[in-house]
XYZ file of C-alpha atoms in Angstrom:
345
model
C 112.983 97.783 120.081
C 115.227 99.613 121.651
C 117.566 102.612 120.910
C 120.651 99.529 120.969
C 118.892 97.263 119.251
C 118.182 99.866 116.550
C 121.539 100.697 116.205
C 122.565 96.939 116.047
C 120.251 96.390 113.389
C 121.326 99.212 110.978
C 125.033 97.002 111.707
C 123.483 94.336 109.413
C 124.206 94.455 105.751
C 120.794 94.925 104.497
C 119.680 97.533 106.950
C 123.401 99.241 105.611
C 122.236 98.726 102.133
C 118.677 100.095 102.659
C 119.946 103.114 104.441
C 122.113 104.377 102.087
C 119.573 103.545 99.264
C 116.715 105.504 101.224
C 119.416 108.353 101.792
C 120.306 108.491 97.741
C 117.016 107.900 96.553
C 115.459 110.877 98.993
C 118.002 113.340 97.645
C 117.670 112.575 94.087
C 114.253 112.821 94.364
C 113.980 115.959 96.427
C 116.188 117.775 93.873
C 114.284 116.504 90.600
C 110.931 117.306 92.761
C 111.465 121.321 92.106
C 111.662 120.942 88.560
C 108.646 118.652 88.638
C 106.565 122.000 90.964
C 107.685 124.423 88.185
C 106.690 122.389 85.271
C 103.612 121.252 87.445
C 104.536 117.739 86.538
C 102.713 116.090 89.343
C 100.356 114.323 87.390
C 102.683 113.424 85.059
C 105.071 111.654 87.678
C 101.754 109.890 88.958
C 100.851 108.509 85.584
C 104.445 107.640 84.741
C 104.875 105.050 86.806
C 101.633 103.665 85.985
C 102.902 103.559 82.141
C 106.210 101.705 82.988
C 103.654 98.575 83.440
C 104.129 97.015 80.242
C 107.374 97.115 80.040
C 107.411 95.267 83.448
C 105.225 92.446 82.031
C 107.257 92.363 78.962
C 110.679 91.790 81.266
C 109.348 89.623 83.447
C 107.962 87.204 80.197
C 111.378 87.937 78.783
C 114.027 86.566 81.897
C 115.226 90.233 82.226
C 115.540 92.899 84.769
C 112.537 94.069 85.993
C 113.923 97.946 86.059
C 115.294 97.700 82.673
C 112.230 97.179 81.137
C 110.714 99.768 82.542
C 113.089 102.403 82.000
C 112.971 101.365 78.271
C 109.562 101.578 77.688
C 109.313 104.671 80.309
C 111.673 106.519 77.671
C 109.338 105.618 74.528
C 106.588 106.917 76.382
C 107.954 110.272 77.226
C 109.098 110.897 73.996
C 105.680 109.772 72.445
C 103.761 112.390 75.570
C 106.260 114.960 74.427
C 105.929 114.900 70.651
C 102.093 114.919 71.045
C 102.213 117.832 73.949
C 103.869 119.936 70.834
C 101.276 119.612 68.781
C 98.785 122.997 69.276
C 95.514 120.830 69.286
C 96.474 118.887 71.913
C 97.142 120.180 75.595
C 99.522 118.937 77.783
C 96.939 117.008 79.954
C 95.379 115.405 77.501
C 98.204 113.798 75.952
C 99.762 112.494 79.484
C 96.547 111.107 80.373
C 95.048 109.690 76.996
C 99.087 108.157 76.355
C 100.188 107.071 79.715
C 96.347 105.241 80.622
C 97.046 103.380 77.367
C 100.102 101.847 78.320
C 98.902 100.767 81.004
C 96.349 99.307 79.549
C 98.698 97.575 77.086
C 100.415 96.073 79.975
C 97.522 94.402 82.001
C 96.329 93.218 78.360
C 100.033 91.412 77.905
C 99.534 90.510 81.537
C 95.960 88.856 81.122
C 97.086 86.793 77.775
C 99.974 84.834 79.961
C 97.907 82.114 81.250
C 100.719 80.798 83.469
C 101.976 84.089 84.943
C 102.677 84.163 88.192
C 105.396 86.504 88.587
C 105.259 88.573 91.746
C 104.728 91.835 90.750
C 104.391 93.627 94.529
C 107.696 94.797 95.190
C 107.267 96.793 91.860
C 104.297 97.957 93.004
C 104.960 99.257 96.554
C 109.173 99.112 97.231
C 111.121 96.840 98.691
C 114.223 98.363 100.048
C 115.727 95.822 102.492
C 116.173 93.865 99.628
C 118.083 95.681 97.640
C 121.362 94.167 96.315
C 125.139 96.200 96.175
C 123.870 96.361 91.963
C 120.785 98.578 92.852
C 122.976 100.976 94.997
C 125.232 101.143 92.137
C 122.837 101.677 90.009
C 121.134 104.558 91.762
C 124.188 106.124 92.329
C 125.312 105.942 88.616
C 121.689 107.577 87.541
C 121.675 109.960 90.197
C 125.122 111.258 89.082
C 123.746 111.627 85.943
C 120.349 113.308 86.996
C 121.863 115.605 88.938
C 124.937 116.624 86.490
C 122.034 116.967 83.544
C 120.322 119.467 86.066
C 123.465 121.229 87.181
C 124.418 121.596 83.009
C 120.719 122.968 81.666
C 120.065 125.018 84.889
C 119.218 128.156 83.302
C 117.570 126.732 80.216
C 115.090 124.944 82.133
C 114.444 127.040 84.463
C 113.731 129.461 81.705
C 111.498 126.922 80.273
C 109.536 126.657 83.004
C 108.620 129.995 83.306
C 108.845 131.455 79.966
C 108.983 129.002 77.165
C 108.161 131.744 74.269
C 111.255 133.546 75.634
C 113.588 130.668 75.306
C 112.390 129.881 71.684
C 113.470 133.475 71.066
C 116.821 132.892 72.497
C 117.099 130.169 69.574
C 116.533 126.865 72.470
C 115.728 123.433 71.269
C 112.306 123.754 73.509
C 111.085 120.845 72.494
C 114.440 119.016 73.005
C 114.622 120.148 76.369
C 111.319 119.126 77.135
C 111.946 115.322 76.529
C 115.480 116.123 78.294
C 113.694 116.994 81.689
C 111.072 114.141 81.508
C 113.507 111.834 80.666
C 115.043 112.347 84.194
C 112.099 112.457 85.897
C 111.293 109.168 84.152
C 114.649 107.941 85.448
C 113.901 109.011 89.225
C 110.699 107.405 88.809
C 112.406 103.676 87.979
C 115.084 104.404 90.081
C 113.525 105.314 93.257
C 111.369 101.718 92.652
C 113.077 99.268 94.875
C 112.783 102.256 97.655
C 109.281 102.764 97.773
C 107.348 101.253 94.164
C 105.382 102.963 91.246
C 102.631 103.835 93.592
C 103.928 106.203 96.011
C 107.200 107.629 93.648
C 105.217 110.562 93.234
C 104.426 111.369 97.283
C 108.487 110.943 97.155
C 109.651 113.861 94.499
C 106.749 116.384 95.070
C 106.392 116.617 99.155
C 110.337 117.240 99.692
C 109.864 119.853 96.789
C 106.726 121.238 98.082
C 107.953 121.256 101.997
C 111.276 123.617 100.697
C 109.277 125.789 99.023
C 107.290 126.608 102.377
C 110.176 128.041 103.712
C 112.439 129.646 101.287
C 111.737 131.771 98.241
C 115.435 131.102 96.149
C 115.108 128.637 93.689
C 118.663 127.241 94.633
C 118.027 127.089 97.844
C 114.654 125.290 97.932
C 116.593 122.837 95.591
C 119.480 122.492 98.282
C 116.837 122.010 101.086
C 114.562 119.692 99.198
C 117.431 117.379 98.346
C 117.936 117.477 102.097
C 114.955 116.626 103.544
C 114.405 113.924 100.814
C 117.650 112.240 102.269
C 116.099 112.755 105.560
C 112.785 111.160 104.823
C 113.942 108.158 103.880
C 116.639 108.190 106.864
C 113.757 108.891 109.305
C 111.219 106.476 107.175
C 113.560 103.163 107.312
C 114.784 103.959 110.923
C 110.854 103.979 112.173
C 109.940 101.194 109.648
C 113.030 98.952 111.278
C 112.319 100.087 115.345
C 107.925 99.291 114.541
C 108.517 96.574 111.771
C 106.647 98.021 109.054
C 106.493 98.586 105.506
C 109.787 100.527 104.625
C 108.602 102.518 101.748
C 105.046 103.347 102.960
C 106.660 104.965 105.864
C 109.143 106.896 104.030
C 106.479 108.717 102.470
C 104.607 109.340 105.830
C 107.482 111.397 107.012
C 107.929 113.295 103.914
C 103.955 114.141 104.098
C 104.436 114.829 107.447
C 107.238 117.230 107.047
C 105.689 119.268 104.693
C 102.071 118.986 106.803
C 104.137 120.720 109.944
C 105.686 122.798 107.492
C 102.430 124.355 106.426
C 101.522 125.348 109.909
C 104.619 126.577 111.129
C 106.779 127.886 108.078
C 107.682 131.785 108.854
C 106.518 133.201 105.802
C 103.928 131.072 104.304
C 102.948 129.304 106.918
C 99.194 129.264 108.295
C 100.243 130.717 111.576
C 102.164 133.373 110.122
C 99.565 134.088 107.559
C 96.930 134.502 110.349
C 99.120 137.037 111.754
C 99.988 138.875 109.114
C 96.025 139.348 108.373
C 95.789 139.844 111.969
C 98.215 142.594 112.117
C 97.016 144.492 108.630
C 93.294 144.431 109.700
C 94.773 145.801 113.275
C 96.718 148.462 111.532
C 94.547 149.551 108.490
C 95.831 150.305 105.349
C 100.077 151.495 105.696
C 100.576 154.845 104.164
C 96.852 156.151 104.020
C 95.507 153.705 101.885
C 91.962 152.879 101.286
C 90.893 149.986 102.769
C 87.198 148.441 102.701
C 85.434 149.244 105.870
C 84.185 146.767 108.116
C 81.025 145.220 105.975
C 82.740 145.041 103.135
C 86.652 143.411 104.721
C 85.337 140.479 106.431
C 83.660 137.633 105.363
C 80.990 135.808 107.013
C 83.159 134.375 109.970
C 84.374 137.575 111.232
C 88.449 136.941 109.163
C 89.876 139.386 107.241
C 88.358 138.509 103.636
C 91.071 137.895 100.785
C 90.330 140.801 98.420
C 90.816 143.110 101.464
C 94.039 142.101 102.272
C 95.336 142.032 98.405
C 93.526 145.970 97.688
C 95.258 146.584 100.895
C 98.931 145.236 99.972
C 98.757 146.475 96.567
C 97.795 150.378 97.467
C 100.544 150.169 99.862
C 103.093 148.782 97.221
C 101.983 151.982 94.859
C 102.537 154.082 97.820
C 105.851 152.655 98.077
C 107.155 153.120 94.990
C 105.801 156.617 94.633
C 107.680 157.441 97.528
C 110.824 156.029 96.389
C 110.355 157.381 92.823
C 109.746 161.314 94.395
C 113.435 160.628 96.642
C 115.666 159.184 94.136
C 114.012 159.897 90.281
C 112.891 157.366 88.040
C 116.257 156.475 86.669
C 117.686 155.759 90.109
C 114.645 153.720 90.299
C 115.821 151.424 87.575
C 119.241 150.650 88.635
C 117.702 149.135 91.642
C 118.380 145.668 91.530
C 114.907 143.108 92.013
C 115.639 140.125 93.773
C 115.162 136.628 91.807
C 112.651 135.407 93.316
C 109.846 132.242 92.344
C-alpha cells in the first residue's frame, strides 16, 4: 500500500474513528501507566481484565452492553481486592490473585451453564478498533476526562501513597479510600481501552508507555507528560502499520509500544545499556574519584572480565561521602541544609 493509499484510507470514517480512538486510548493509558509503576500494579492490571469476565457473560445473557457489564462488576471487584488488601493477614498479592482468578472462574462457570451461547466473545478478548462506533469515542473521551481530572485533583496524595503510605495516614488521609480511588481508574482504563486492543494485551498498553518514560527522565511530571505521549503515539504508529500491512490493529499497537521502550533500553542517556556500559567503562578507567578505595583487580571484576556490581556501588558511594565532606568543610553544616534536594523518583 502505498504512502497515498494510506493517506486515502485514514479519509474513511472508520479509519477516522479508529485513529482518534488509538490516539485517546494511548494517552489515557500512558498517563494512568505511572501510577500503575509506583504502586507496582502490573499484575493487578493483568488480572483485572481477566476478572471483568463474568460480568461480560452476564451482559451478553442479559441484551446489554458488553462494556457496561464489565465496568460494573470490574468496580465490585476492586473494592472487594481492596478491602481484603487492608486486612494485615493478607498481602496484597494474595488477595489480587486468590479474588480476581475467582471471578474468572465465576464467569467461564456462567459461561459453561448457557447451553445455547454463542455470543462472540473475541473482540473482547483481543480489540477491535475499526469498529468502533461515534458512542465508544464518546465514551472514552468522557472517562478519560474523568481519569485524568481524578489524577490531576489527588496528585500529591497519591503520589504520597505510593511511596509512603504510613506518612499519609499521619497526615490524617483516607488511605484506604484512596486506594479503591486509584484502582477504580485503572479499572476504568482497563474497560475503556477494550475496543482498542481487548483484556489480553490492556496491560502491555498502560505499563510499556510508563516504563519507556521512565528510561529517560527522572521527574515524575515529566515521565507522566512523556508517557501520555508516546501512548498516543503507539497507537498512531500501531493502526497506521496495521492499515498499510493489514493486520490485527490492537496486536500491533502493542508491538510499537514494546518496541519503543525495547530501543529505549539500549539507547536512553542515563539508564540506558549503552550508557551504563560507559559509565562502568569510564569508573573502572578512572578508579575511585577523590581517593577512594576501590577493590583491586581480583576482587572488581567478575568472571567475564566487566566491572562487577558491588565495585561500582562501594565505588559511587565513597565518592558521594567524599563529596559531601567536602562541601560540609566549605560551607558548614547549616549551609548544608538549606541546600535544596531535587524531587526525584
Amino acid at each position: 500500500m502505498s504512502q497515498l493509499s494510506l493517506l486515502d484510507a485514514f479519509g474513511d470514517g472508520f479509519a477516522r474513528r479508529a485513529l482518534l480512538e488509538a490516539v485517546m486510548v494511548g494517552g489515557l493509558c500512558g498517563a494512568v501507566g505511572v501510577h500503575v509503576l509506583l504502586r507496582r500494579l502490573p499484575f493487578f492490571t493483568m488480572a483485572l481484565g481477566h476478572a471483568t469476565f463474568p460480568g461480560v457473560v452476564l451482559a451478553a445473557l442479559l441484551g446489554v452492553s458488553l462494556f457496561l457489564g464489565a465496568a460494573l462488576f470490574g468496580a465490585v471487584v476492586v473494592v472487594v481486592v481492596a478491602l481484603l488488601g487492608a486486612r494485615e493477614r493478607v498481602d496484597d498479592t494474595s488477595a489480587v490473585g486468590v479474588t480476581l482468578s475467582g471471578a474468572f472462574a465465576l464467569g467461564v462457570l456462567l459461561l459453561s451453564a448457557q447451553a445455547g451461547f454463542s455470543r462472540d466473545l473475541s473482540a473482547y478478548l483481543v480489540g477491535s478498533i475499526v469498529t468502533v462506533q461515534p458512542s465508544d469515542l464518546v465514551t472514552t473521551a468522557v472517562v478519560g476526562a474523568v481519569v485524568l481530572g481524578v489524577l490531576a485533583a489527588l496528585h500529591k496524595e497519591l503520589v504520597l501513597g505510593a511511596f509512603d503510605r504510613v506518612g499519609l495516614a499521619a497526615l490524617g488521609y483516607p488511605v484506604l479510600a484512596l486506594d479503591i480511588a486509584l484502582l477504580l481508574l485503572v479499572e476504568a482504563t482497563v474497560v475503556t481501552s477494550i475496543p482498542a486492543v481487548g483484556t489480553i494485551l490492556a496491560v502491555a498498553l498502560i505499563v510499556a508507555p510508563a516504563a519507556t518514560a521512565r528510561l529517560w527522565t527522572e521527574r515524575l511530571r515529566a515521565t507522566m507528560t512523556l508517557s501520555a505521549a508516546l501512548g498516543a503515539a503507539s497507537g498512531l504508529v500501531g493502526l497506521a502499520i496495521s492499515l498499510q500491512w493489514r493486520v490485527a490493529a490492537g496486536a500491533t499497537i502493542v508491538l510499537v509500544a514494546a518496541a519503543l521502550f525495547a530501543i529505549s533500553l539500549v539507547v536512553a542517556p542515563r539508564h540506558g545499556l549503552l550508557a551504563r556500559r560507559r559509565a562502568a567503562a569510564a569508573l573502572g578507567g578512572a578508579g575511585a574519584p577523590g581517593g577512594s578505595y576501590l577493590p583491586d583487580e581480583s576482587e572488581s571484576r567478575d568472571h567475564s572480565g566487566r566491572l562487577a556490581p558491588a565495585a561500582i556501588a562501594w565505588a559511587l558511594c565513597q565518592w558521594r561521602v567524599a563529596k559531601i565532606r567536602s562541601l560540609m568543610a566549605s560551607t558548614g553544616p547549616t549551609a548544608l541544609m538549606r541546600i535544596r534536594i531535587p524531587r526525584r523518583w
